[in-house]
Tab-separated table of C-alpha atoms in Angstrom:
chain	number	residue	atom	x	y	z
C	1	UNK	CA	27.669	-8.177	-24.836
C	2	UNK	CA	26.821	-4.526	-22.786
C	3	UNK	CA	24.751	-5.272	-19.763
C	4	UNK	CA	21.529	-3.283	-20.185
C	5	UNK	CA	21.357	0.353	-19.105
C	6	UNK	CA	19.368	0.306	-15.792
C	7	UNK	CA	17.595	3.913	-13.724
C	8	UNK	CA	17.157	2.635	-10.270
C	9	UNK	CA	14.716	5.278	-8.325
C	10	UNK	CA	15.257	4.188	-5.324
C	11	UNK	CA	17.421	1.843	-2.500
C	12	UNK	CA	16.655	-1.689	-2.212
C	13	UNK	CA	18.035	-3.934	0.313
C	14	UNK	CA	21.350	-5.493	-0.233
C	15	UNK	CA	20.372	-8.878	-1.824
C	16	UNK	CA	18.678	-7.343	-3.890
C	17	UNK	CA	21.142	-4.549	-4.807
C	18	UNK	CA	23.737	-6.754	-5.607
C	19	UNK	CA	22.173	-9.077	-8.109
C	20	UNK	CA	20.536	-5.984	-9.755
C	21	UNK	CA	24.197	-4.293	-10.166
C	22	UNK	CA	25.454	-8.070	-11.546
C	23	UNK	CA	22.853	-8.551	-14.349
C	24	UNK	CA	22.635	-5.192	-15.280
C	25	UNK	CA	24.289	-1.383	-15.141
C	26	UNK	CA	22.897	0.655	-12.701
C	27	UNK	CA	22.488	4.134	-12.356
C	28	UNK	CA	21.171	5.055	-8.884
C	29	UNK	CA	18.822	8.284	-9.325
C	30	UNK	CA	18.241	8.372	-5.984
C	31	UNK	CA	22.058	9.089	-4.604
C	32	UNK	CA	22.424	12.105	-7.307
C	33	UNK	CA	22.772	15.483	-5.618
C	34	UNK	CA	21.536	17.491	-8.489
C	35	UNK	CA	19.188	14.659	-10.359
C	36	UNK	CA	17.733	16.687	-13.561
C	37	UNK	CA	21.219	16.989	-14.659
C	38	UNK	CA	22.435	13.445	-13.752
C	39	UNK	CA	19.246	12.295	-15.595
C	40	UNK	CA	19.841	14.902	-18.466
C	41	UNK	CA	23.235	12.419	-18.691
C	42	UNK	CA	22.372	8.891	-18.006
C	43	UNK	CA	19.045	9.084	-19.561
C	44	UNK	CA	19.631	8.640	-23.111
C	45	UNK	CA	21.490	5.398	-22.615
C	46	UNK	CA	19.022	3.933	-20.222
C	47	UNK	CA	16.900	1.156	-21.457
C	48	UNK	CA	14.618	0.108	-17.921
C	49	UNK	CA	13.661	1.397	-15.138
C	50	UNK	CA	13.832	-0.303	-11.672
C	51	UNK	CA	11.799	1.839	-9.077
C	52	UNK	CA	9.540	1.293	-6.095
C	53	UNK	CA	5.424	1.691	-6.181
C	54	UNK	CA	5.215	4.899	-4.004
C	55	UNK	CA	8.510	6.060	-6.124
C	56	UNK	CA	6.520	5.275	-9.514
C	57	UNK	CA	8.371	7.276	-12.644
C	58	UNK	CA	6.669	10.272	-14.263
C	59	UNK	CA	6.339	11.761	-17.925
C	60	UNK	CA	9.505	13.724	-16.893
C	61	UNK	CA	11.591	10.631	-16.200
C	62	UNK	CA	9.979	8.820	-19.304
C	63	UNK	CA	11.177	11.374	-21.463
C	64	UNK	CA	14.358	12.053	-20.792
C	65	UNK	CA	15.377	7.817	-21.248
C	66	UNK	CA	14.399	8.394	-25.329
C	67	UNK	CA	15.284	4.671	-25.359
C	68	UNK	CA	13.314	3.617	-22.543
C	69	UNK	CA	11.438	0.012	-22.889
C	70	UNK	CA	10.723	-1.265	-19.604
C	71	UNK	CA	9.391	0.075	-16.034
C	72	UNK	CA	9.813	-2.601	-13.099
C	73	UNK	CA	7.893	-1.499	-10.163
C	74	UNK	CA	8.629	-2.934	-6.480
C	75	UNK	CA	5.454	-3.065	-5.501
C	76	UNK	CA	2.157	-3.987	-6.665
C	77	UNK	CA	0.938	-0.309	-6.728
C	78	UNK	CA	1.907	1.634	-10.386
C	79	UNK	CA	-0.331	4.509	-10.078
C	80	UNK	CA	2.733	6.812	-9.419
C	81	UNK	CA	4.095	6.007	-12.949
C	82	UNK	CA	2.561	7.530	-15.870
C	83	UNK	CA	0.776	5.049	-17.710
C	84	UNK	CA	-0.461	7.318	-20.420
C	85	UNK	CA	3.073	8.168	-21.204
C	86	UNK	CA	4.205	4.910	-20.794
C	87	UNK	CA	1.143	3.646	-23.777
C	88	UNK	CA	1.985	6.159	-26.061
C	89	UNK	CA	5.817	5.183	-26.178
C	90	UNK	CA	5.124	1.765	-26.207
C	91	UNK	CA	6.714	1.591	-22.853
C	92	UNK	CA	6.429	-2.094	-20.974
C	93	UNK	CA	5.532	-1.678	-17.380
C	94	UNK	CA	5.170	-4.731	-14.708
C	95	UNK	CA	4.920	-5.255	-10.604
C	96	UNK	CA	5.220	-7.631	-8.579
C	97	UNK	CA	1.729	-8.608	-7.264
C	98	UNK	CA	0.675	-11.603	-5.325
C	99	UNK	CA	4.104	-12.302	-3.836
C	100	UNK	CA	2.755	-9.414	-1.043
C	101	UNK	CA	-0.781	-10.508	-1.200
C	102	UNK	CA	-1.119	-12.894	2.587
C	103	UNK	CA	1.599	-10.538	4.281
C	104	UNK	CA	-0.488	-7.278	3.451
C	105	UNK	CA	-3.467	-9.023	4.520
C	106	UNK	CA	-1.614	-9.968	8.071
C	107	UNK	CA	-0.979	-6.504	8.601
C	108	UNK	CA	-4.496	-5.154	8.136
C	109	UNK	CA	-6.072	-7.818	10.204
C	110	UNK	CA	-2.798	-6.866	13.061
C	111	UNK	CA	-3.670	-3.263	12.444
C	112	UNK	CA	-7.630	-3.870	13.540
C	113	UNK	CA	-6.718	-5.989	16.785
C	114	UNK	CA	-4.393	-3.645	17.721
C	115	UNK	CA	-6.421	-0.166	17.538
C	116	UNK	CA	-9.684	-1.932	18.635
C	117	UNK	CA	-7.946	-3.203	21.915
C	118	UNK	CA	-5.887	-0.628	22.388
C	119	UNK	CA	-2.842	-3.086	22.086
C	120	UNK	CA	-0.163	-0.322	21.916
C	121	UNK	CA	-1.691	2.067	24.922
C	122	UNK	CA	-2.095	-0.756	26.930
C	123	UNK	CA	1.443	-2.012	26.550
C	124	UNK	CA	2.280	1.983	27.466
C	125	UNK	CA	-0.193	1.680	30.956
C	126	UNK	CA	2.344	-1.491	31.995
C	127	UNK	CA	5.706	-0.044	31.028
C	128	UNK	CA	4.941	3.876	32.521
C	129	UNK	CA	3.586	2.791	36.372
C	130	UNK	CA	-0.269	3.011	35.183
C	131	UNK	CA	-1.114	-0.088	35.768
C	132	UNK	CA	0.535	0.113	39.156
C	133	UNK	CA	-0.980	3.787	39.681
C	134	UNK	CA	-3.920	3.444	38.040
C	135	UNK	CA	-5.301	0.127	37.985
C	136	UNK	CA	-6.967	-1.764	35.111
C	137	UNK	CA	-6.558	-0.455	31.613
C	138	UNK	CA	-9.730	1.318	30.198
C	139	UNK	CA	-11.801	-1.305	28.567
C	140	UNK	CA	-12.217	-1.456	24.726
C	141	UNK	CA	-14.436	-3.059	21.643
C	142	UNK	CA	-14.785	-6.350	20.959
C	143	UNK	CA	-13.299	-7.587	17.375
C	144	UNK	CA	-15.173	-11.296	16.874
C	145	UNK	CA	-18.629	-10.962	15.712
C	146	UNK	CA	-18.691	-7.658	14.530
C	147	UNK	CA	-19.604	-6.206	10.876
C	148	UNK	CA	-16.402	-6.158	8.431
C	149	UNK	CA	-16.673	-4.328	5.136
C	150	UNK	CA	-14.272	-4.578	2.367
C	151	UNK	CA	-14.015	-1.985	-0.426
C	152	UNK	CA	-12.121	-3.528	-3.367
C	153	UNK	CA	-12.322	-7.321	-3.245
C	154	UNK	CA	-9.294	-7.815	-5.279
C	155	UNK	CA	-6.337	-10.233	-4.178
C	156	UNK	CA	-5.659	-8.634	-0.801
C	157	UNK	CA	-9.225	-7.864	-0.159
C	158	UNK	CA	-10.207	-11.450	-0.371
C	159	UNK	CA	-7.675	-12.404	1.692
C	160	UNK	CA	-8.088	-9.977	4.303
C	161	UNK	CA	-12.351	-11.266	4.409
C	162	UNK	CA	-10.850	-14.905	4.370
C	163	UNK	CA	-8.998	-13.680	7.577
C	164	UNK	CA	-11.953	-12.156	9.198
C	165	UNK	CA	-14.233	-14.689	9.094
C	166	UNK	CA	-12.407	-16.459	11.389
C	167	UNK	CA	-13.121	-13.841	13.623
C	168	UNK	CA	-17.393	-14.378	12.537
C	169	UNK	CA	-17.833	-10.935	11.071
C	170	UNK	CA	-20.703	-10.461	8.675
C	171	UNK	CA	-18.530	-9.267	5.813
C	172	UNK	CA	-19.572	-6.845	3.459
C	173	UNK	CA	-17.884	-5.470	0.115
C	174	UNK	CA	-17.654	-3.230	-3.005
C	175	UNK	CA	-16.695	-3.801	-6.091
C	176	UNK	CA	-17.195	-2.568	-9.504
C	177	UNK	CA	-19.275	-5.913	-9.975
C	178	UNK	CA	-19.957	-8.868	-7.618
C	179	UNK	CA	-17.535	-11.285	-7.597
C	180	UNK	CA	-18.499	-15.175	-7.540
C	181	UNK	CA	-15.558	-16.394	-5.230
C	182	UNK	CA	-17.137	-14.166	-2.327
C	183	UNK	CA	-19.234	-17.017	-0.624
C	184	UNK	CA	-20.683	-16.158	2.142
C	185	UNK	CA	-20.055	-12.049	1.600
C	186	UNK	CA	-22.907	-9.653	0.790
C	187	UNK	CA	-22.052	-7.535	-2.227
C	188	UNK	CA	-22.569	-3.613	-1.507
C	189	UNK	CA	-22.536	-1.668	-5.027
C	190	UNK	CA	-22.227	1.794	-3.249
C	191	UNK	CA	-19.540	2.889	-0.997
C	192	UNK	CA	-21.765	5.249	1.400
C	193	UNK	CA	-24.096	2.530	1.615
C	194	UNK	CA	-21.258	-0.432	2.284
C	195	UNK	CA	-19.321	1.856	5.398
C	196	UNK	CA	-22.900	2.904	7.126
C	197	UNK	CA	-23.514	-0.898	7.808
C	198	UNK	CA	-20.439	-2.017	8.943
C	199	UNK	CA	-18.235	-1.527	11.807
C	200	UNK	CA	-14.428	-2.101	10.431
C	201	UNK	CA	-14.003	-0.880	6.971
C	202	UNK	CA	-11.240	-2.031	5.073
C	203	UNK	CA	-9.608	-0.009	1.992
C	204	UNK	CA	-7.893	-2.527	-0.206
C	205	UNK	CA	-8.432	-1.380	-3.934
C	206	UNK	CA	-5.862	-0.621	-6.214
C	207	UNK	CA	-5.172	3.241	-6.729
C	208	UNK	CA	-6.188	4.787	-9.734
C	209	UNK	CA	-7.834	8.592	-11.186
C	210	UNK	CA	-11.192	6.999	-10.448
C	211	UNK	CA	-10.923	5.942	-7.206
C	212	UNK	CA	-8.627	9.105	-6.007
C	213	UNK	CA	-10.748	9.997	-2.798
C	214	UNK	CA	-13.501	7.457	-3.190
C	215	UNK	CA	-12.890	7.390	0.916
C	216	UNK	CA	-14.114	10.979	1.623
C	217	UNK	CA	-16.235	12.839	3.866
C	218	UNK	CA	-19.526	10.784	3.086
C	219	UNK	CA	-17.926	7.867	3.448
C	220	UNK	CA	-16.193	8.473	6.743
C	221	UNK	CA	-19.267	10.252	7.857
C	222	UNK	CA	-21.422	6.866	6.871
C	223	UNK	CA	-18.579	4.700	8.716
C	224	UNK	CA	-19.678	7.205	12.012
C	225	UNK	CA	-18.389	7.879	15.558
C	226	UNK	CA	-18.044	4.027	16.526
C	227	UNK	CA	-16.422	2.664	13.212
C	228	UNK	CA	-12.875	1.822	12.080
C	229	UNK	CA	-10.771	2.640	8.793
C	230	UNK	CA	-8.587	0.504	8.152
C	231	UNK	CA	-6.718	1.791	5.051
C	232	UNK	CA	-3.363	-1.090	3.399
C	233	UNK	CA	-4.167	-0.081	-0.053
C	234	UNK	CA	-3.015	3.767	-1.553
C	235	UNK	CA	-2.909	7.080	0.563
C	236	UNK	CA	-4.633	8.837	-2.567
C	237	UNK	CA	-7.654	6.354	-2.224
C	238	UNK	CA	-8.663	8.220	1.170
C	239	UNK	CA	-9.131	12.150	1.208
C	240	UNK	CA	-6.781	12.855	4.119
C	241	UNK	CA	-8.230	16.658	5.242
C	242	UNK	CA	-11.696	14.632	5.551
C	243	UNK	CA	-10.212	12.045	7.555
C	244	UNK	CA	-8.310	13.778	9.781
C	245	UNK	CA	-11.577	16.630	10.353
C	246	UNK	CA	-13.263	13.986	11.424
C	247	UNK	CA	-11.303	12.580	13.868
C	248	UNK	CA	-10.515	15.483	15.641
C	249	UNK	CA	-14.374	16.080	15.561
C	250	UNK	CA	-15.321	12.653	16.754
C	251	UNK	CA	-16.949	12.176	13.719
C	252	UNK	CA	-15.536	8.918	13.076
C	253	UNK	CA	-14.290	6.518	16.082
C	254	UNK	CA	-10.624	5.715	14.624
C	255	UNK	CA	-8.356	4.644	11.763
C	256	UNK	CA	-5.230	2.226	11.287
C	257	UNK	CA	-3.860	3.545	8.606
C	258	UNK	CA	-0.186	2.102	6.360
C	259	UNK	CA	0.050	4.762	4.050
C	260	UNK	CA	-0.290	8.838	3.650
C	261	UNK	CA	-0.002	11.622	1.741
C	262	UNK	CA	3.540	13.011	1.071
C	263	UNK	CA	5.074	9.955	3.154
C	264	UNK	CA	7.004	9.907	5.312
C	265	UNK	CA	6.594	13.364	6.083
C	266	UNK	CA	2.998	12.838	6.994
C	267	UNK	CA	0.444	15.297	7.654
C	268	UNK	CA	1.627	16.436	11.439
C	269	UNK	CA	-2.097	16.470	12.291
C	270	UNK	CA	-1.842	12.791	12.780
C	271	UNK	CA	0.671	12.779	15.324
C	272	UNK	CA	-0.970	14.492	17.852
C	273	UNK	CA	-4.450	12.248	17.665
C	274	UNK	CA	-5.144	9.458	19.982
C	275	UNK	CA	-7.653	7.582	17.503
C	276	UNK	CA	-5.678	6.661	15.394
C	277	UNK	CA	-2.567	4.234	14.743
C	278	UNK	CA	0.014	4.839	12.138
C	279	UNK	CA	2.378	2.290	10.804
C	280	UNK	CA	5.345	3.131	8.007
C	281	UNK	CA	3.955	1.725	4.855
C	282	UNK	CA	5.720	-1.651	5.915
C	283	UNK	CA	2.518	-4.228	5.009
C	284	UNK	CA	4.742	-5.769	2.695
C	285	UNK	CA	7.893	-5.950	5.614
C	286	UNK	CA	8.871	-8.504	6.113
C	287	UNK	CA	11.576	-10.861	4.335
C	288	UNK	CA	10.539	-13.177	2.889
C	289	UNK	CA	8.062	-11.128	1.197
C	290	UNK	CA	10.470	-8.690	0.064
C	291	UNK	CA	12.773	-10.718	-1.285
C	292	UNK	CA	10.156	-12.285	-3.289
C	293	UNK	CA	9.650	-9.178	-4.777
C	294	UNK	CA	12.931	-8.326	-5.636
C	295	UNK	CA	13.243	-11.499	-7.541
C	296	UNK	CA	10.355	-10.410	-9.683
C	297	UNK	CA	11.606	-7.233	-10.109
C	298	UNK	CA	14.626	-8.763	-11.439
C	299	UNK	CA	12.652	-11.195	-12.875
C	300	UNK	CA	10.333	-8.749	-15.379
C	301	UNK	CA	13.424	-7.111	-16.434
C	302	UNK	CA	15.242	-10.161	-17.180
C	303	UNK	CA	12.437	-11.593	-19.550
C	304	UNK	CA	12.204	-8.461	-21.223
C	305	UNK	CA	15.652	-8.057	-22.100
C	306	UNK	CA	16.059	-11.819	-23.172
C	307	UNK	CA	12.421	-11.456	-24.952
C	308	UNK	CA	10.446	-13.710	-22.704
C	309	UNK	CA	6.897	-13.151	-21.873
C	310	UNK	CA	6.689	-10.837	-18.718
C	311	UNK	CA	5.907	-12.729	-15.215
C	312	UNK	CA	3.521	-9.769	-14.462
C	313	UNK	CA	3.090	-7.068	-16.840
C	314	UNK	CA	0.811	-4.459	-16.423
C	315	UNK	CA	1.638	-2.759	-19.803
């Protein structure tokens, strides 16, 4: 029996390559020098879609795979495929959520010690003679005890608040509805109002057209010349020319931000700001967590193709 026709968007490490190539045939979109013709080719034979969340598959993609049944995202953000396409061809689509959830969390809570102690300029004062030179490294803001907000309290918002009370934060979130497993958490129902009473503000909500920008200049303005953005969630959850005016400006005190706009090639604003810490969308980078999600990658196309119920479907 054919192996089913498979689009891959984009690499994947080896273990997860080679299993992909052995239950299925691959066509890898991403090493095609001219890809609307390679896709004008392979497309009418392909069946699924393998692809990555910040990869995602437009209404392009969808229709030139006329037999196309299932997208498989890496990742547990889909708002770069095209869900309305995808519901009016009766188009499965699945991620791989959960499997990410602690390590994504990890990162965020990393990404606040780090900027609020100035972890990484500190390590530069000992290795360039400053310390030496200099003396003691300029002093920075206390973490423990301090007001956390959370906007989304979804699976890696509640774990990132389960992470900071540890620290004793007052912890704050939005939602689109108060949640009953927040013990302990004060519900905020507006945005502006949630970042003007807390110091660290954490973006964790899942990208979609309504919350495109819900970080923007009110927001950041709210969160002030002291506070903290901390964003692990989407780069199109955050309006970046707001963000980055208001840094320069001392508007608002810093950011630790995971993902961007047009990444990697990042806004080069960023680079040359001292508030601010920037990390290579690798929340989810470590091993074991991405070889969980390569299994369930392989896992939601497997199930489809052998008629199972999908592990995670999202269509």
């Amino acid at each position: 029996m054919a192996k089913p026709q498979i689009l891959q968007i984009g690499p994947y490490p080896q273990w997860d390559e080679e299993p992909l190539n052995a239950a299925f045939e691959v066509y890898r979109y991403f090493d095609a020098v001219d890809k609307p013709a390679f896709l004008a080719e392979v497309g009418p034979g392909i069946r699924g879609i393998a692809t990555r969340g910040e990869l995602g598959a437009n209404r392009a993609m969808i229709e030139a795979c006329p037999d196309l049944e299932v997208i498989s995202v890496y990742g547990v953000g889909y708002d770069a495929v095209d869900l309305a396409a995808c519901r009016e061809k009766g188009i499965r689509v699945t991620n791989t959520p959960d499997v990410l959830t602690n390590d994504v969390a990890d990162l965020g809570i990393a990404m606040m010690l780090c900027q609020s102690r100035g972890v990484i300029g500190a390590e530069t004062w000992v290795k360039d003679g400053s310390w030496v030179a200099k003396g003691l490294y300029p002093l920075k803001r206390r973490v423990w005890g301090r007001r956390a907000g959370v906007l989304g309290l979804g699976r890696i918002g509640f774990e990132v608040a389960k992470r900071l009370k540890g620290f004793d934060m007052q912890i704050s979130y939005s939602d689109v509805e108060p949640k009953s497993f927040a013990e302990g958490m004060t519900f905020v129902a507006d945005s502006v109002e949630l970042a003007k009473n807390v110091d660290f503000l954490f973006v964790t909500l899942a990208a979609s057209a309504d919350t495109r920008h819900i970080v923007g200049r009110d927001v950041i303005a709210a969160l002030g010349a002291e506070g903290m953005l901390i964003n692990i969630s989407r780069a199109s959850n955050i309006d970046e020319d707001a963000l980055l005016a208001a840094l320069e400006d001392g508007i608002l005190g810093s950011a630790a931000l995971d993902v961007f706009e047009g990444e990697p090639k990042l806004n080069p604003r960023f680079l040359s700001l001292d508030n601010v810490l920037l990390q290579p969308h690798h929340a989810s980078g470590t091993f074991e967590t991405r070889q969980a999600m390569g299994k369930l990658l392989r896992d939601n196309l497997e199930a489809h193709f052998s008629g199972a119920a999908l592990p995670t479907p999202v269509l």
